[in-house]
Amino acid sequence: MKRPSQPLRLLLAAALMLGVAMLTLTLLRATDAALSVWDRLQAWPEWVRIGFAALMAALVILALWGVWRLLRPRAARTPRAAAIDRSTLEARIERIGASVPEGFEARGELGELDRRRAEGAVQACLFGQISTGKSSLLKALAPDAAPEIGAVGGSTRRISHHRGLLPDGRTLEIADVPGSFEAGDSEHIALARAEAARSHALIYVVDADLSRSQRQELAALAQFGRPLVLVLNKADRYTPAELKALTGRLAEEVRELGAEVVSASAGHFEDVVREHHDGRHEILRRERPAQVDALQRALARIARAGTQALEPGREAALFAHIDERLAEGERREQQERSDKAIERYTRRAVIGALAAVAPGTDLVIQGALATALTRELCQIHGLRARDVDVDDLLSRAGGLLRTGSSITLAVVGNALKAFPGFGTLGGGLVHAVAYGLIFDSLGHALADTLANARELDRDATLTAFRQRLAAPSAERLLALARMALQERDAPEPAAGTDRP
């Protein structure tokens, strides 16, 4: 480094001496003032001296506290979740428009809510695993229903709605949801969650002690905050003592879930043998009547509160379900838009590397591209660019590349040797692929962080960035190599036009 000239050094020395002199003078004056105050305090009573010392100590503590408040790192404020109501959902659906299919589903859900509210019926949803007698129980509650009833489990394959009457004359509409594992796990869960959110009350049918999967399903249903009734079906198979013990165990298991336990018998056919006086035996098929009085009384108690009292809970569950579905659609759309943006900027980075005479070891050469990519990804995920310290992120990423760029280039070069036709790539193409890998890794690391944390977590982004650089997939490297070859061999664009 070139030393300053002689006149400049003399000026700096003079400024230093002047600063030291002023500081010394200030200290002397402060010391003189402090000693003067101390001498005066000696003439005052002791309580005045103690009070003055306490006041000065309080002022010093207050000043230190103010400095700490100004300089301490501020924790990021977590945005308060807005309440989910109908107007908020409708505004969100309007904003999404036709870009997300879940928006159309949400409109349909709100319309279905209005239709059910206008009917005024008590809406109940019937759940249960296969072969628990759920379809037979539905037939007992809604005699006009005609569900398929058979000895083979899984007779209900879709949601069906049936009407019945409660003892007080109220209309009961029952939605029969496919039994667990009938329609496939993912499909069953989606059907069950959607219908549970639309209902006033939830009914879960078992025919014995709870299994592990049944406990999990009951816990999931309890999360909807709807009145929950656990029905022990096929009660006529047990003696009175066995039935009392079993219902007691069930009540104890679901106590924390707030579920009510009742027993029922949906009725069934049984074969009896009649012996005639002449010794002949005749087999007769007899139907045992259903016993669902306890279940009907439980539903009547729920309905007694009135649909107006039940509506707020149903609306809250349904609005939460719609909000979750809209969020899934938005995340999918954001992922698709992010992938397109990353692909576009990766191609531009490859083009820039091919045009550069000597590619650098950081993002300085293509800093504008990196900044634009970061800002676009933030915009896609609903973050304002000024909320994100873009310069700090790219500076740290550049520092990471300065210590690991040679490794990145070596990884790219060695990996490409495994692909016939690409092992002889020139240095320029290898650097272009390396630049493409840098932008692809940074873009996906940033997009994943924004999608998961809903904010830019720099440490998580840089960790994912480092991992992607260290272990790129063979498919991605091959795609980047093809991109580099394609751009190298592409004809020059016409005047006035740009490459993608």
Coordinates of C-alpha atoms in Angstrom, one line a residue:
M1 CA 0.0 0.0 0.0
K2 CA 1.4 3.4 -1.0
R3 CA 2.2 5.6 2.0
P4 CA 0.6 9.1 2.3
S5 CA 2.7 12.1 1.1
Q6 CA 4.7 14.2 3.6
P7 CA 2.3 17.2 3.8
L8 CA -0.6 14.8 4.4
R9 CA 1.2 13.0 7.1
L10 CA 2.0 16.4 8.8
L11 CA -1.7 17.3 8.6
L12 CA -2.8 14.0 10.1
A13 CA -0.2 14.4 13.0
A14 CA -1.5 17.9 13.7
A15 CA -5.1 16.7 13.8
L16 CA -4.2 13.9 16.2
M17 CA -2.3 16.3 18.5
L18 CA -5.3 18.7 18.5
G19 CA -7.7 15.9 19.3
V20 CA -5.6 14.6 22.2
A21 CA -5.3 18.2 23.6
M22 CA -9.1 18.7 23.4
L23 CA -9.8 15.4 25.1
T24 CA -7.3 16.2 27.8
L25 CA -8.8 19.6 28.4
T26 CA -12.3 18.1 28.6
L27 CA -11.2 15.5 31.2
L28 CA -9.4 18.2 33.3
R29 CA -12.5 20.4 33.3
A30 CA -14.8 17.4 34.2
T31 CA -12.4 16.4 37.0
D32 CA -12.4 20.0 38.3
A33 CA -16.1 20.2 38.3
A34 CA -16.5 16.9 40.0
L35 CA -14.0 17.9 42.8
S36 CA -15.8 21.2 43.2
V37 CA -19.2 19.5 43.6
W38 CA -17.6 17.0 46.1
D39 CA -16.2 19.9 48.2
R40 CA -19.5 21.6 48.4
L41 CA -21.3 18.4 49.3
Q42 CA -19.1 18.0 52.4
A43 CA -20.8 21.1 53.9
W44 CA -24.2 19.6 53.5
P45 CA -25.9 17.0 55.7
E46 CA -25.2 13.3 55.1
W47 CA -28.7 12.6 53.9
V48 CA -28.2 15.2 51.1
R49 CA -24.9 13.6 50.0
I50 CA -26.6 10.1 49.9
G51 CA -29.6 11.5 47.9
F52 CA -27.3 13.2 45.4
A53 CA -25.2 10.0 45.0
A54 CA -28.4 7.9 44.5
L55 CA -29.6 10.4 41.9
M56 CA -26.4 10.3 39.9
A57 CA -26.4 6.5 40.1
A58 CA -29.9 6.4 38.8
L59 CA -29.0 8.7 35.9
V60 CA -26.1 6.5 34.9
I61 CA -28.2 3.3 35.1
L62 CA -30.9 5.0 33.0
A63 CA -28.3 6.1 30.4
L64 CA -26.8 2.6 30.2
W65 CA -30.3 1.1 29.8
G66 CA -31.0 3.5 27.0
V67 CA -27.8 2.5 25.2
W68 CA -28.6 -1.2 25.6
R69 CA -32.1 -0.6 24.2
L70 CA -30.6 1.1 21.2
L71 CA -27.8 -1.3 20.4
R72 CA -29.3 -4.7 21.4
P73 CA -30.3 -6.9 18.4
R74 CA -34.0 -6.8 17.9
A75 CA -35.9 -10.1 17.6
A76 CA -37.9 -10.5 14.4
R77 CA -41.5 -9.8 15.1
T78 CA -43.8 -12.6 14.2
P79 CA -46.8 -11.2 12.3
R80 CA -50.0 -11.8 14.2
A81 CA -52.3 -14.2 12.4
A82 CA -55.4 -12.5 11.1
A83 CA -58.8 -13.9 12.2
I84 CA -60.4 -16.1 9.6
D85 CA -63.8 -14.9 8.7
R86 CA -66.0 -15.0 5.6
S87 CA -65.1 -11.6 4.3
T88 CA -61.3 -12.4 4.6
L89 CA -61.8 -15.7 2.7
E90 CA -63.9 -14.0 0.0
A91 CA -61.2 -11.3 -0.5
R92 CA -58.5 -14.0 -0.6
I93 CA -60.5 -16.0 -3.2
E94 CA -61.0 -12.9 -5.3
R95 CA -57.3 -12.1 -5.1
I96 CA -56.3 -15.7 -6.1
G97 CA -58.7 -15.7 -9.1
A98 CA -58.5 -18.5 -11.5
S99 CA -54.8 -19.2 -10.9
V100 CA -55.4 -21.8 -8.1
P101 CA -58.1 -24.6 -8.5
E102 CA -58.7 -24.5 -4.8
G103 CA -60.3 -21.1 -5.2
F104 CA -63.2 -22.7 -7.1
E105 CA -63.5 -25.3 -4.4
A106 CA -63.6 -22.6 -1.8
R107 CA -66.4 -20.8 -3.6
G108 CA -68.3 -24.1 -3.7
E109 CA -67.8 -24.7 0.0
L110 CA -69.2 -21.3 0.9
G111 CA -72.2 -21.9 -1.3
E112 CA -72.8 -25.3 0.3
L113 CA -72.6 -23.7 3.8
D114 CA -75.3 -21.2 2.8
R115 CA -77.5 -24.0 1.4
R116 CA -77.2 -26.1 4.6
R117 CA -77.8 -23.2 6.8
A118 CA -81.0 -22.3 4.9
E119 CA -82.3 -25.9 5.3
G120 CA -82.1 -25.6 9.1
A121 CA -81.5 -29.3 9.6
V122 CA -79.0 -30.7 12.2
Q123 CA -76.0 -31.9 10.3
A124 CA -74.2 -35.0 11.6
C125 CA -71.3 -36.9 10.1
L126 CA -70.9 -40.6 10.6
F127 CA -67.4 -42.0 10.8
G128 CA -66.0 -45.4 11.6
Q129 CA -63.7 -48.2 10.4
I130 CA -64.9 -50.9 8.1
S131 CA -67.1 -53.7 9.5
T132 CA -68.2 -51.8 12.6
G133 CA -71.8 -51.9 11.5
K134 CA -71.8 -48.2 10.4
S135 CA -74.1 -48.7 7.4
S136 CA -76.6 -50.7 9.5
L137 CA -76.6 -48.0 12.1
L138 CA -77.3 -45.4 9.5
K139 CA -80.3 -47.4 8.3
A140 CA -81.6 -47.4 11.9
L141 CA -81.2 -43.6 12.2
A142 CA -82.6 -42.9 8.8
P143 CA -85.0 -45.6 7.8
D144 CA -85.5 -44.2 4.3
A145 CA -81.8 -44.5 3.6
A146 CA -80.7 -47.3 1.4
P147 CA -77.0 -47.7 1.9
E148 CA -75.3 -50.9 0.7
I149 CA -75.1 -53.4 3.6
G150 CA -73.0 -56.5 3.2
A151 CA -70.8 -58.9 5.0
V152 CA -67.7 -57.7 3.1
G153 CA -66.1 -54.6 4.7
G154 CA -65.9 -51.4 2.8
S155 CA -69.4 -51.2 1.3
T156 CA -69.5 -47.4 1.5
R157 CA -67.2 -45.9 -1.2
R158 CA -68.4 -42.3 -1.4
I159 CA -70.1 -39.7 0.8
S160 CA -73.9 -40.1 0.9
H161 CA -76.4 -37.9 2.7
H162 CA -79.6 -39.3 4.3
R163 CA -82.4 -37.7 6.3
G164 CA -84.0 -38.9 9.5
L165 CA -86.0 -37.5 12.4
L166 CA -84.9 -37.0 16.0
P167 CA -87.4 -37.8 18.8
D168 CA -88.4 -34.2 19.2
G169 CA -89.2 -34.0 15.5
R170 CA -86.2 -32.1 14.4
T171 CA -84.7 -33.0 11.0
L172 CA -81.4 -34.9 11.1
E173 CA -79.2 -35.0 8.0
I174 CA -76.5 -37.6 8.2
A175 CA -73.4 -37.7 6.0
D176 CA -72.0 -41.2 5.7
V177 CA -68.2 -41.0 5.2
P178 CA -66.3 -44.0 3.7
G179 CA -64.9 -46.2 6.4
S180 CA -61.2 -46.0 7.1
F181 CA -59.0 -47.6 4.5
E182 CA -61.9 -48.0 2.1
A183 CA -61.1 -45.3 -0.3
G184 CA -57.3 -45.2 0.2
D185 CA -55.7 -43.3 3.1
S186 CA -55.1 -39.9 1.4
E187 CA -58.5 -39.9 -0.2
H188 CA -60.2 -40.9 3.0
I189 CA -58.5 -38.3 5.0
A190 CA -59.4 -35.6 2.5
L191 CA -63.1 -36.7 2.4
A192 CA -63.3 -37.0 6.2
R193 CA -61.7 -33.6 7.0
A194 CA -63.9 -31.8 4.5
E195 CA -67.2 -33.4 5.7
A196 CA -66.3 -33.0 9.3
A197 CA -65.8 -29.3 8.8
R198 CA -69.3 -29.0 7.3
S199 CA -71.1 -30.7 10.2
H200 CA -72.7 -29.7 13.4
A201 CA -71.9 -32.9 15.2
L202 CA -69.6 -35.9 14.7
I203 CA -70.5 -39.6 15.3
Y204 CA -67.7 -42.2 15.5
V205 CA -68.7 -45.9 15.5
V206 CA -66.8 -48.8 17.1
D207 CA -67.8 -52.3 18.1
A208 CA -65.1 -53.1 20.7
D209 CA -62.2 -51.6 22.6
L210 CA -60.4 -48.8 20.7
S211 CA -57.5 -49.8 18.6
R212 CA -54.5 -47.5 18.1
S213 CA -55.7 -46.3 14.7
Q214 CA -59.2 -45.6 16.1
R215 CA -57.7 -43.5 18.9
Q216 CA -55.8 -41.5 16.3
E217 CA -58.9 -40.9 14.3
L218 CA -60.9 -39.8 17.3
A219 CA -58.1 -37.4 18.3
A220 CA -58.1 -35.9 14.8
L221 CA -61.9 -35.5 14.8
A222 CA -61.8 -33.8 18.2
Q223 CA -59.5 -31.1 16.7
F224 CA -62.6 -29.7 14.8
G225 CA -64.2 -28.6 18.0
R226 CA -67.5 -30.2 17.2
P227 CA -69.7 -32.2 19.6
L228 CA -68.4 -35.7 19.3
V229 CA -70.4 -38.9 20.1
L230 CA -68.6 -42.3 20.4
V231 CA -71.1 -45.1 19.6
L232 CA -70.4 -48.6 20.8
N233 CA -72.3 -50.6 18.2
K234 CA -73.4 -54.2 18.3
A235 CA -74.2 -53.8 22.0
D236 CA -76.5 -56.9 21.9
R237 CA -73.4 -59.1 21.6
Y238 CA -72.4 -58.4 25.2
T239 CA -74.0 -59.3 28.5
P240 CA -75.1 -56.3 30.7
A241 CA -72.0 -56.6 32.9
E242 CA -69.7 -56.7 29.9
L243 CA -71.4 -53.8 28.3
K244 CA -71.1 -51.7 31.4
A245 CA -67.4 -52.4 31.8
L246 CA -66.7 -51.8 28.1
T247 CA -68.6 -48.4 28.0
G248 CA -66.8 -47.4 31.1
R249 CA -63.4 -48.1 29.6
L250 CA -64.3 -46.2 26.4
A251 CA -65.5 -43.2 28.5
E252 CA -62.3 -43.1 30.4
E253 CA -60.2 -43.2 27.2
V254 CA -62.0 -40.4 25.5
R255 CA -62.6 -38.2 28.6
E256 CA -59.9 -35.7 27.5
L257 CA -61.4 -35.5 24.0
G258 CA -64.8 -34.4 25.4
A259 CA -66.6 -37.2 23.6
E260 CA -69.9 -38.7 24.9
V261 CA -70.1 -42.5 24.9
V262 CA -73.4 -44.3 24.1
S263 CA -74.2 -47.9 23.2
A264 CA -76.4 -49.0 20.3
S265 CA -77.5 -52.0 18.4
A266 CA -78.2 -51.4 14.7
G267 CA -80.2 -54.6 14.5
H268 CA -79.4 -57.7 12.5
F269 CA -80.7 -60.9 11.1
E270 CA -80.2 -64.2 13.0
D271 CA -81.1 -67.7 12.2
V272 CA -83.4 -69.6 14.6
V273 CA -84.4 -73.3 14.5
R274 CA -88.0 -74.1 14.9
E275 CA -88.9 -77.7 15.9
H276 CA -92.3 -78.9 14.9
H277 CA -94.4 -81.4 16.8
D278 CA -93.7 -84.1 14.2
G279 CA -89.9 -83.8 14.8
R280 CA -89.2 -81.7 11.7
H281 CA -86.7 -78.8 12.1
E282 CA -87.2 -75.5 10.2
I283 CA -84.6 -72.7 10.0
L284 CA -86.1 -69.3 10.1
R285 CA -84.4 -65.9 9.5
R286 CA -85.5 -63.3 12.1
E287 CA -84.6 -59.6 12.3
R288 CA -83.7 -58.3 15.7
P289 CA -84.9 -54.7 16.2
A290 CA -82.5 -51.8 16.3
Q291 CA -81.8 -50.1 19.7
V292 CA -80.6 -46.6 19.0
D293 CA -82.5 -44.7 21.6
A294 CA -79.4 -43.6 23.6
L295 CA -77.8 -42.2 20.4
Q296 CA -80.9 -40.4 19.4
R297 CA -81.2 -38.8 22.8
A298 CA -77.5 -37.7 22.6
L299 CA -78.1 -36.1 19.2
A300 CA -81.3 -34.5 20.5
R301 CA -79.4 -32.9 23.4
I302 CA -76.9 -31.5 20.9
A303 CA -79.7 -30.2 18.6
R304 CA -81.6 -28.7 21.6
A305 CA -79.0 -25.8 21.6
G306 CA -80.4 -24.8 18.2
T307 CA -78.7 -24.4 14.8
Q308 CA -78.0 -20.8 15.6
A309 CA -75.8 -21.8 18.6
L310 CA -74.1 -24.6 16.5
E311 CA -73.4 -22.4 13.5
P312 CA -70.4 -20.4 14.9
G313 CA -68.5 -23.6 15.7
R314 CA -69.3 -25.1 12.3
E315 CA -68.3 -21.9 10.5
A316 CA -65.0 -21.7 12.4
A317 CA -64.1 -25.3 11.4
L318 CA -65.2 -24.9 7.8
F319 CA -63.3 -21.5 7.4
A320 CA -60.2 -23.1 8.9
H321 CA -60.5 -26.0 6.4
I322 CA -61.0 -23.6 3.5
D323 CA -58.1 -21.5 4.6
E324 CA -55.8 -24.6 4.7
R325 CA -56.9 -25.7 1.3
L326 CA -56.3 -22.2 -0.2
A327 CA -52.8 -22.2 1.5
E328 CA -52.0 -25.5 -0.1
G329 CA -53.0 -24.2 -3.5
E330 CA -51.0 -21.0 -3.0
R331 CA -47.9 -22.9 -1.9
R332 CA -48.1 -25.1 -5.0
E333 CA -48.5 -22.1 -7.3
Q334 CA -45.6 -20.3 -5.5
Q335 CA -43.5 -23.4 -6.0
E336 CA -44.3 -23.5 -9.7
R337 CA -43.5 -19.8 -10.2
S338 CA -40.3 -20.1 -8.2
D339 CA -39.1 -23.1 -10.3
K340 CA -39.7 -21.1 -13.5
A341 CA -37.9 -18.0 -12.1
I342 CA -34.9 -20.1 -10.9
E343 CA -34.7 -21.8 -14.3
R344 CA -34.8 -18.5 -16.1
Y345 CA -32.1 -16.9 -14.0
T346 CA -30.0 -20.0 -14.1
R347 CA -30.0 -19.8 -17.9
R348 CA -29.1 -16.2 -17.8
A349 CA -26.2 -17.0 -15.4
V350 CA -24.9 -19.6 -17.8
I351 CA -25.1 -17.1 -20.7
G352 CA -23.2 -14.6 -18.6
A353 CA -20.5 -17.1 -17.7
L354 CA -20.0 -18.1 -21.3
A355 CA -19.6 -14.4 -22.2
A356 CA -17.2 -13.7 -19.4
V357 CA -13.5 -14.0 -20.1
A358 CA -12.5 -15.2 -16.7
P359 CA -15.3 -16.2 -14.3
G360 CA -14.9 -15.0 -10.8
T361 CA -15.2 -16.9 -7.6
D362 CA -18.3 -15.2 -6.2
L363 CA -21.5 -13.5 -7.2
V364 CA -19.9 -10.1 -8.0
I365 CA -19.8 -10.6 -11.7
Q366 CA -23.5 -11.5 -11.9
G367 CA -24.6 -9.6 -8.8
A368 CA -27.4 -7.9 -10.7
L369 CA -28.8 -11.3 -11.6
A370 CA -28.5 -12.6 -8.1
T371 CA -30.2 -9.5 -6.7
A372 CA -33.0 -9.7 -9.2
L373 CA -33.5 -13.4 -8.5
T374 CA -33.7 -12.8 -4.8
R375 CA -36.1 -10.0 -5.1
E376 CA -38.4 -11.9 -7.5
L377 CA -38.5 -15.0 -5.2
C378 CA -39.4 -12.7 -2.2
Q379 CA -42.2 -11.1 -4.3
I380 CA -43.5 -14.5 -5.3
H381 CA -43.8 -15.6 -1.6
G382 CA -45.4 -12.3 -0.6
L383 CA -42.4 -10.6 1.1
R384 CA -41.5 -7.0 0.4
A385 CA -37.9 -6.6 -0.9
R386 CA -37.1 -4.0 1.8
D387 CA -38.0 -6.5 4.5
V388 CA -35.1 -8.7 3.3
D389 CA -31.4 -7.7 3.6
V390 CA -30.6 -8.8 0.1
D391 CA -27.1 -7.4 0.2
D392 CA -26.2 -9.2 3.4
L393 CA -27.5 -12.5 2.1
L394 CA -25.6 -12.3 -1.2
S395 CA -22.5 -11.1 0.6
R396 CA -22.6 -14.1 2.8
A397 CA -23.2 -16.4 -0.1
G398 CA -20.3 -14.8 -1.9
G399 CA -18.1 -15.5 1.1
L400 CA -19.2 -19.1 1.0
L401 CA -18.3 -19.3 -2.6
R402 CA -14.9 -17.7 -2.1
T403 CA -14.0 -20.5 0.2
G404 CA -15.6 -23.3 -1.8
S405 CA -15.7 -22.3 -5.4
S406 CA -12.7 -24.5 -6.3
I407 CA -14.5 -27.4 -4.7
T408 CA -17.6 -26.5 -6.7
L409 CA -15.7 -26.4 -10.0
A410 CA -14.0 -29.7 -9.1
V411 CA -17.3 -31.4 -8.3
V412 CA -18.8 -30.2 -11.6
G413 CA -15.8 -31.3 -13.6
N414 CA -15.5 -34.7 -12.1
A415 CA -19.2 -35.4 -12.2
L416 CA -19.4 -34.5 -15.9
K417 CA -16.7 -37.0 -16.8
A418 CA -19.3 -39.7 -16.0
F419 CA -21.4 -38.6 -19.0
P420 CA -20.1 -39.5 -22.4
G421 CA -19.8 -36.5 -24.6
F422 CA -19.5 -34.0 -21.7
G423 CA -16.2 -35.1 -20.2
T424 CA -14.3 -33.0 -22.8
L425 CA -16.1 -29.8 -22.1
G426 CA -13.8 -26.8 -22.2
G427 CA -13.0 -24.7 -19.2
G428 CA -15.5 -22.0 -20.3
L429 CA -18.3 -24.5 -20.4
V430 CA -17.3 -26.0 -17.0
H431 CA -17.4 -22.5 -15.5
A432 CA -20.7 -21.9 -17.1
V433 CA -22.1 -25.1 -15.6
A434 CA -20.6 -24.1 -12.2
Y435 CA -22.4 -20.7 -12.4
G436 CA -25.6 -22.5 -13.4
L437 CA -25.2 -24.8 -10.4
I438 CA -24.6 -21.8 -8.1
F439 CA -27.7 -20.0 -9.2
D440 CA -29.8 -23.1 -9.2
S441 CA -28.7 -24.1 -5.7
L442 CA -29.1 -20.6 -4.3
G443 CA -32.5 -20.2 -5.9
H444 CA -33.9 -23.4 -4.6
A445 CA -32.4 -22.9 -1.1
L446 CA -34.0 -19.5 -0.9
A447 CA -37.3 -20.7 -2.3
D448 CA -37.5 -23.6 0.2
T449 CA -36.7 -21.3 3.1
L450 CA -39.3 -18.7 2.1
A451 CA -42.0 -21.5 1.6
N452 CA -41.3 -23.1 5.0
A453 CA -40.5 -20.2 7.2
R454 CA -42.5 -17.5 5.5
E455 CA -39.5 -15.3 6.1
L456 CA -35.9 -15.2 4.9
D457 CA -33.9 -17.2 7.4
R458 CA -30.3 -16.4 6.3
D459 CA -28.6 -19.2 8.2
A460 CA -31.1 -21.9 6.9
T461 CA -30.7 -20.5 3.4
L462 CA -26.9 -20.6 3.5
T463 CA -26.9 -24.1 5.0
A464 CA -29.2 -25.5 2.3
F465 CA -27.1 -23.6 -0.3
R466 CA -23.9 -25.2 0.9
Q467 CA -25.5 -28.7 0.9
R468 CA -26.8 -28.3 -2.6
L469 CA -23.4 -27.2 -3.9
A470 CA -21.7 -30.1 -2.1
A471 CA -23.9 -32.8 -3.5
P472 CA -25.7 -31.8 -6.7
S473 CA -27.9 -34.5 -8.3
A474 CA -26.6 -36.1 -11.5
E475 CA -29.8 -35.3 -13.3
R476 CA -29.4 -31.6 -12.5
L477 CA -25.8 -31.5 -13.6
L478 CA -26.6 -33.2 -16.9
A479 CA -29.4 -30.7 -17.5
L480 CA -27.1 -27.7 -16.8
A481 CA -24.5 -29.2 -19.1
R482 CA -27.0 -29.5 -21.9
M483 CA -28.2 -25.9 -21.2
A484 CA -24.6 -24.7 -21.5
L485 CA -24.0 -26.5 -24.8
Q486 CA -27.3 -25.2 -26.1
E487 CA -26.4 -21.6 -25.3
R488 CA -22.9 -22.0 -26.6
D489 CA -24.1 -23.3 -29.9
A490 CA -27.1 -21.0 -30.2
P491 CA -27.0 -18.3 -32.9
E492 CA -26.5 -14.8 -31.9
P493 CA -29.9 -13.0 -31.3
A494 CA -31.0 -10.5 -33.8
A495 CA -30.4 -6.8 -33.2
G496 CA -32.8 -5.4 -30.7
T497 CA -33.7 -8.7 -29.1
D498 CA -32.4 -10.5 -26.0
R499 CA -32.0 -14.1 -25.0
P500 CA -34.4 -15.4 -22.4

